[in-house]
Short mmCIF file of C-alpha atoms in Angstrom, two decimals:
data_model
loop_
_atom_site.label_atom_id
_atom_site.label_comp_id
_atom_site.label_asym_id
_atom_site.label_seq_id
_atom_site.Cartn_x
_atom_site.Cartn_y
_atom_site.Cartn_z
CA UNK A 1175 -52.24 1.26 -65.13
CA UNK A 1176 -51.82 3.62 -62.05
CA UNK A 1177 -48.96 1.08 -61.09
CA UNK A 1178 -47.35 1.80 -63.90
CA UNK A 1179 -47.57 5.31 -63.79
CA UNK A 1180 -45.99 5.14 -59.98
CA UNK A 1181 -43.17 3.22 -61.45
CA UNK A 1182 -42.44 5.44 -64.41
CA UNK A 1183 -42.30 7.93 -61.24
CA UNK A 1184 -39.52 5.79 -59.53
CA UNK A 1185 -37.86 5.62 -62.40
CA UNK A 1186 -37.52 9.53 -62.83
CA UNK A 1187 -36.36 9.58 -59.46
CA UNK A 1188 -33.92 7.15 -59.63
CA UNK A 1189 -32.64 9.09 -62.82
CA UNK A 1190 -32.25 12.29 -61.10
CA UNK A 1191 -30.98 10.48 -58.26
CA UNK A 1192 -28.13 8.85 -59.96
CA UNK A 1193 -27.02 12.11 -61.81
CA UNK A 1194 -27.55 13.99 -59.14
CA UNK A 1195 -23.75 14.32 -57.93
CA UNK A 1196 -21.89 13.91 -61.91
CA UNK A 1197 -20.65 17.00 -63.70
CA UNK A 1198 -21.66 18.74 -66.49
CA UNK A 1199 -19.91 16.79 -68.95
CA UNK A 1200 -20.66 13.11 -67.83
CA UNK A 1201 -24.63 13.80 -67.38
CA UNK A 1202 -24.25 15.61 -71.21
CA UNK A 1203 -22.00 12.58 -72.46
CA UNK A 1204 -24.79 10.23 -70.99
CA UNK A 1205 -28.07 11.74 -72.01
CA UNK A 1206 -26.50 11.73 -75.85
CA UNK A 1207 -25.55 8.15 -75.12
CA UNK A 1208 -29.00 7.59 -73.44
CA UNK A 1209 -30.93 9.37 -77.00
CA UNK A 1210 -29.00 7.46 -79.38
CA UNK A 1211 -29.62 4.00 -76.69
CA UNK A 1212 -33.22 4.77 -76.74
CA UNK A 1213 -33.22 5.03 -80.72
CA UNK A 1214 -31.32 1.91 -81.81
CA UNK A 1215 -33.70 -0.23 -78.86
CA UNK A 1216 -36.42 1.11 -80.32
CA UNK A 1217 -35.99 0.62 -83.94
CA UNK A 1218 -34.26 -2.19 -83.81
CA UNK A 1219 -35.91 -4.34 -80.67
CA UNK A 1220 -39.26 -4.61 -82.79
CA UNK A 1221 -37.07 -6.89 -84.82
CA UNK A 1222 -34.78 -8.58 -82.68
CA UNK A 1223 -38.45 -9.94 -80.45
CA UNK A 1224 -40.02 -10.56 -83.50
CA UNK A 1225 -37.31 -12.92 -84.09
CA UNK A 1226 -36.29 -14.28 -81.10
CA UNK A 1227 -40.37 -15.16 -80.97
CA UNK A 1228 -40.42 -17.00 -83.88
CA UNK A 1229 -37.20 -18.87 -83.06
CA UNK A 1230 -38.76 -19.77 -80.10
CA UNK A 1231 -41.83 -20.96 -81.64
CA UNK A 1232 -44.47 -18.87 -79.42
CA UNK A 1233 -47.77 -17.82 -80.27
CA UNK A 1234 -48.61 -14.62 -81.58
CA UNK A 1235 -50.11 -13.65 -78.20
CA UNK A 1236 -46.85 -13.25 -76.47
CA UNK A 1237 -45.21 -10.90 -79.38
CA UNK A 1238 -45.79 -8.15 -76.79
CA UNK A 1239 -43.61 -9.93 -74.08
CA UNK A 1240 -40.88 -10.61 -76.89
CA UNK A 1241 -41.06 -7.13 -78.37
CA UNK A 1242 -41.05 -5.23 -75.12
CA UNK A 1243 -37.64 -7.73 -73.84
CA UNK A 1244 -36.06 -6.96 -77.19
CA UNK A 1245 -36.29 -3.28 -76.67
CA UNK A 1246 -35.02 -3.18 -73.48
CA UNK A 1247 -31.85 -5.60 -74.42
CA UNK A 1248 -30.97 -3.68 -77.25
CA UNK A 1249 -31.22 -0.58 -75.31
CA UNK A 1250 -29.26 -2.21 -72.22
CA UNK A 1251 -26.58 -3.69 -74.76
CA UNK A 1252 -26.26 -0.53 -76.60
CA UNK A 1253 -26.27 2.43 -73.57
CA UNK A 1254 -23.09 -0.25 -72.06
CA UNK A 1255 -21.24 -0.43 -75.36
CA UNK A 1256 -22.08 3.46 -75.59
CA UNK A 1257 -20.50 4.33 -72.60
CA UNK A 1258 -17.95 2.20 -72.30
CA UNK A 1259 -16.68 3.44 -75.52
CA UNK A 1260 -16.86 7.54 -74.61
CA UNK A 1261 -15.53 6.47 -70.51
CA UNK A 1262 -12.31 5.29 -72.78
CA UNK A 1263 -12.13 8.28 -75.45
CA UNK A 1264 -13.33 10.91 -73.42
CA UNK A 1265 -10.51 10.41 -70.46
CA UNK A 1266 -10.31 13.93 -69.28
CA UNK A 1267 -13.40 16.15 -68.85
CA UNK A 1268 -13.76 19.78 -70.13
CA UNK A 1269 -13.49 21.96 -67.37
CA UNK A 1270 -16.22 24.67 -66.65
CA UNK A 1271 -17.18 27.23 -63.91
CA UNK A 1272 -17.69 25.68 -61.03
CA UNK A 1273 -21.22 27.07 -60.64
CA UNK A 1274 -22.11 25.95 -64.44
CA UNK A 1275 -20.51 22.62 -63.96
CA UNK A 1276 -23.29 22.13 -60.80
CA UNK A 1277 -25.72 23.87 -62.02
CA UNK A 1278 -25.45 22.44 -65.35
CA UNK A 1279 -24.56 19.44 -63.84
CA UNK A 1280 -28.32 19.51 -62.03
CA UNK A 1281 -30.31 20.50 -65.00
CA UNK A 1282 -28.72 17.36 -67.32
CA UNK A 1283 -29.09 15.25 -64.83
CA UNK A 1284 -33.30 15.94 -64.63
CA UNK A 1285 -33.06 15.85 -68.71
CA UNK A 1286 -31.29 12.09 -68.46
CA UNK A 1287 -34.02 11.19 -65.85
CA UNK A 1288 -36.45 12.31 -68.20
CA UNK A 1289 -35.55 10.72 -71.26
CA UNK A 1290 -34.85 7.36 -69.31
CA UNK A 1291 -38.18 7.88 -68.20
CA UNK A 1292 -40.05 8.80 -71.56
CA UNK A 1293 -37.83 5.96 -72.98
CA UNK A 1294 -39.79 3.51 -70.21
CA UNK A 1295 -43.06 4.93 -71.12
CA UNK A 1296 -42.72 4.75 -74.79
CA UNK A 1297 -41.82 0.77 -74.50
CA UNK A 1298 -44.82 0.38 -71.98
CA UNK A 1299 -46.94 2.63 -74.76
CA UNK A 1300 -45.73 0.30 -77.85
CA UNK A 1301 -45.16 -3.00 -76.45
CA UNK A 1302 -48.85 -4.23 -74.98
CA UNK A 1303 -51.12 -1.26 -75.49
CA UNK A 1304 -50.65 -1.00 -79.76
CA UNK A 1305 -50.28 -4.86 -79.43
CA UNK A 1306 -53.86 -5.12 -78.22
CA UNK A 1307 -53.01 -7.35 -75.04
CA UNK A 1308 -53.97 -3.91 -72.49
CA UNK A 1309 -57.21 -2.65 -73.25
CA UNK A 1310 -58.11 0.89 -71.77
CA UNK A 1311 -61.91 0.15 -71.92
CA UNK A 1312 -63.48 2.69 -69.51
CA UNK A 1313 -62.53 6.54 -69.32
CA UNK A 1314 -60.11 6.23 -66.51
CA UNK A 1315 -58.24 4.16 -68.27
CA UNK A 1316 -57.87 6.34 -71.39
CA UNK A 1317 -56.96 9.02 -68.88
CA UNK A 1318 -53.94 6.52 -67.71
CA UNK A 1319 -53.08 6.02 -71.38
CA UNK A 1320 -52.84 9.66 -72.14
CA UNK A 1321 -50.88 10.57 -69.34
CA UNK A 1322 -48.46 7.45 -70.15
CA UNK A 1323 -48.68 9.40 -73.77
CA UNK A 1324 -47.79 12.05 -72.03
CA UNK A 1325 -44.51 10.63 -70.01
CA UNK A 1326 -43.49 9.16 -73.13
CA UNK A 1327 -43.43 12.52 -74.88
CA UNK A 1328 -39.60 13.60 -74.74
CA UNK A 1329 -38.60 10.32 -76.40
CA UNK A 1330 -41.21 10.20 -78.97
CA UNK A 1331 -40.48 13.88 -80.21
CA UNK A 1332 -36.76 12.63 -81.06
CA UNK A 1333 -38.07 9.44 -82.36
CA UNK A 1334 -40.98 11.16 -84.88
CA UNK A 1335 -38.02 13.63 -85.68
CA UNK A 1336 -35.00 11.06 -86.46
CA UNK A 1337 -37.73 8.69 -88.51
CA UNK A 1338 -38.69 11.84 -90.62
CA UNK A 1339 -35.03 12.45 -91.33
CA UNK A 1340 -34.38 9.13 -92.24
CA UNK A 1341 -37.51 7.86 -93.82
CA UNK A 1342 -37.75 5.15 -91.56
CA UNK A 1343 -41.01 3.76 -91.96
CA UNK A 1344 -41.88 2.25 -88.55
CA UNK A 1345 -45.36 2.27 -86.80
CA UNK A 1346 -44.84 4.21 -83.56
CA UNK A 1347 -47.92 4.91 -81.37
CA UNK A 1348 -49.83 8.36 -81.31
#
């Protein structure tokens, strides 16, 4: 579990490191293309590995394996389509003060590393601890889990919030 927690750091780095240097607009256009990403993989993996598992014919003991991939694709496939789509319509970029646009620029950046991150967590959080197949047994393992809660906390907000809109009824861990 502490591995996991080390890589969900990576991954925050790796966020902030690769919006670093964009402006303004590009790290704004790709955190709303990250949100809505995150939303459709996770409403709509849960199906797609359900399915792809019983196509497959697997036992009910990998649905966590299947579930988790299906997130992740539909996130992947969704975040490309995303931005292709807004890199085409969205050709020239609004212009802003050149300390907002890097200042700005920074603070979008850490909130596209953090959802990316929060996104990770959530599909670690979902995928094999509510599926049974990772126990957290003694107390520092429930310490693990809750700060993996924790990480996953950005994304889950929006997610509780767009499911209350919506009325989607889909289990999501707390």
């Amino acid at each position: 579990m502490v591995y996991l927690l080390v890589a969900l750091g990576f991954i925050f780095f790796a966020g902030v490191a690769m919006t670093i240097n964009e402006s303004l607009w590009n790290n704004t256009i790709t955190l709303i293309c990250l949100i809505i990403s995150g939303l459709v993989g996770a409403i709509g993996g849960v199906p797609l590995g359900v399915m792809v598992m019983d196509q497959a014919g697997k036992a009910g003991e990998f649905a966590w394996y299947f579930i988790f991939a299906g997130m992740w694709i539909v996130f992947v496939v969704t975040m490309l389509i995303l931005r292709l789509l807004t890199d085409r319509i969205s050709r020239i970029q609004v212009r802003f003060l050149p300390i907002v646009d890097k200042m700005g620029g920074w603070l979008t950046g850490v909130f596209v590393a953090t959802m990316l991150e929060a996104f990770a967590a959530y599909t670690l959080l979902v995928a094999p601890i509510q599926a049974g197949a990772w126990q957290a047994t003694d107390l520092k393992d429930v310490a693990h889990v809750l700060k993996m809660n924790r990480a996953a906390g950005p994304f889950t907000s929006v997610l509780h919030t767009v499911r209350k809109a919506d009325g989607i009824d889909y289990p999501i861990y707390e």
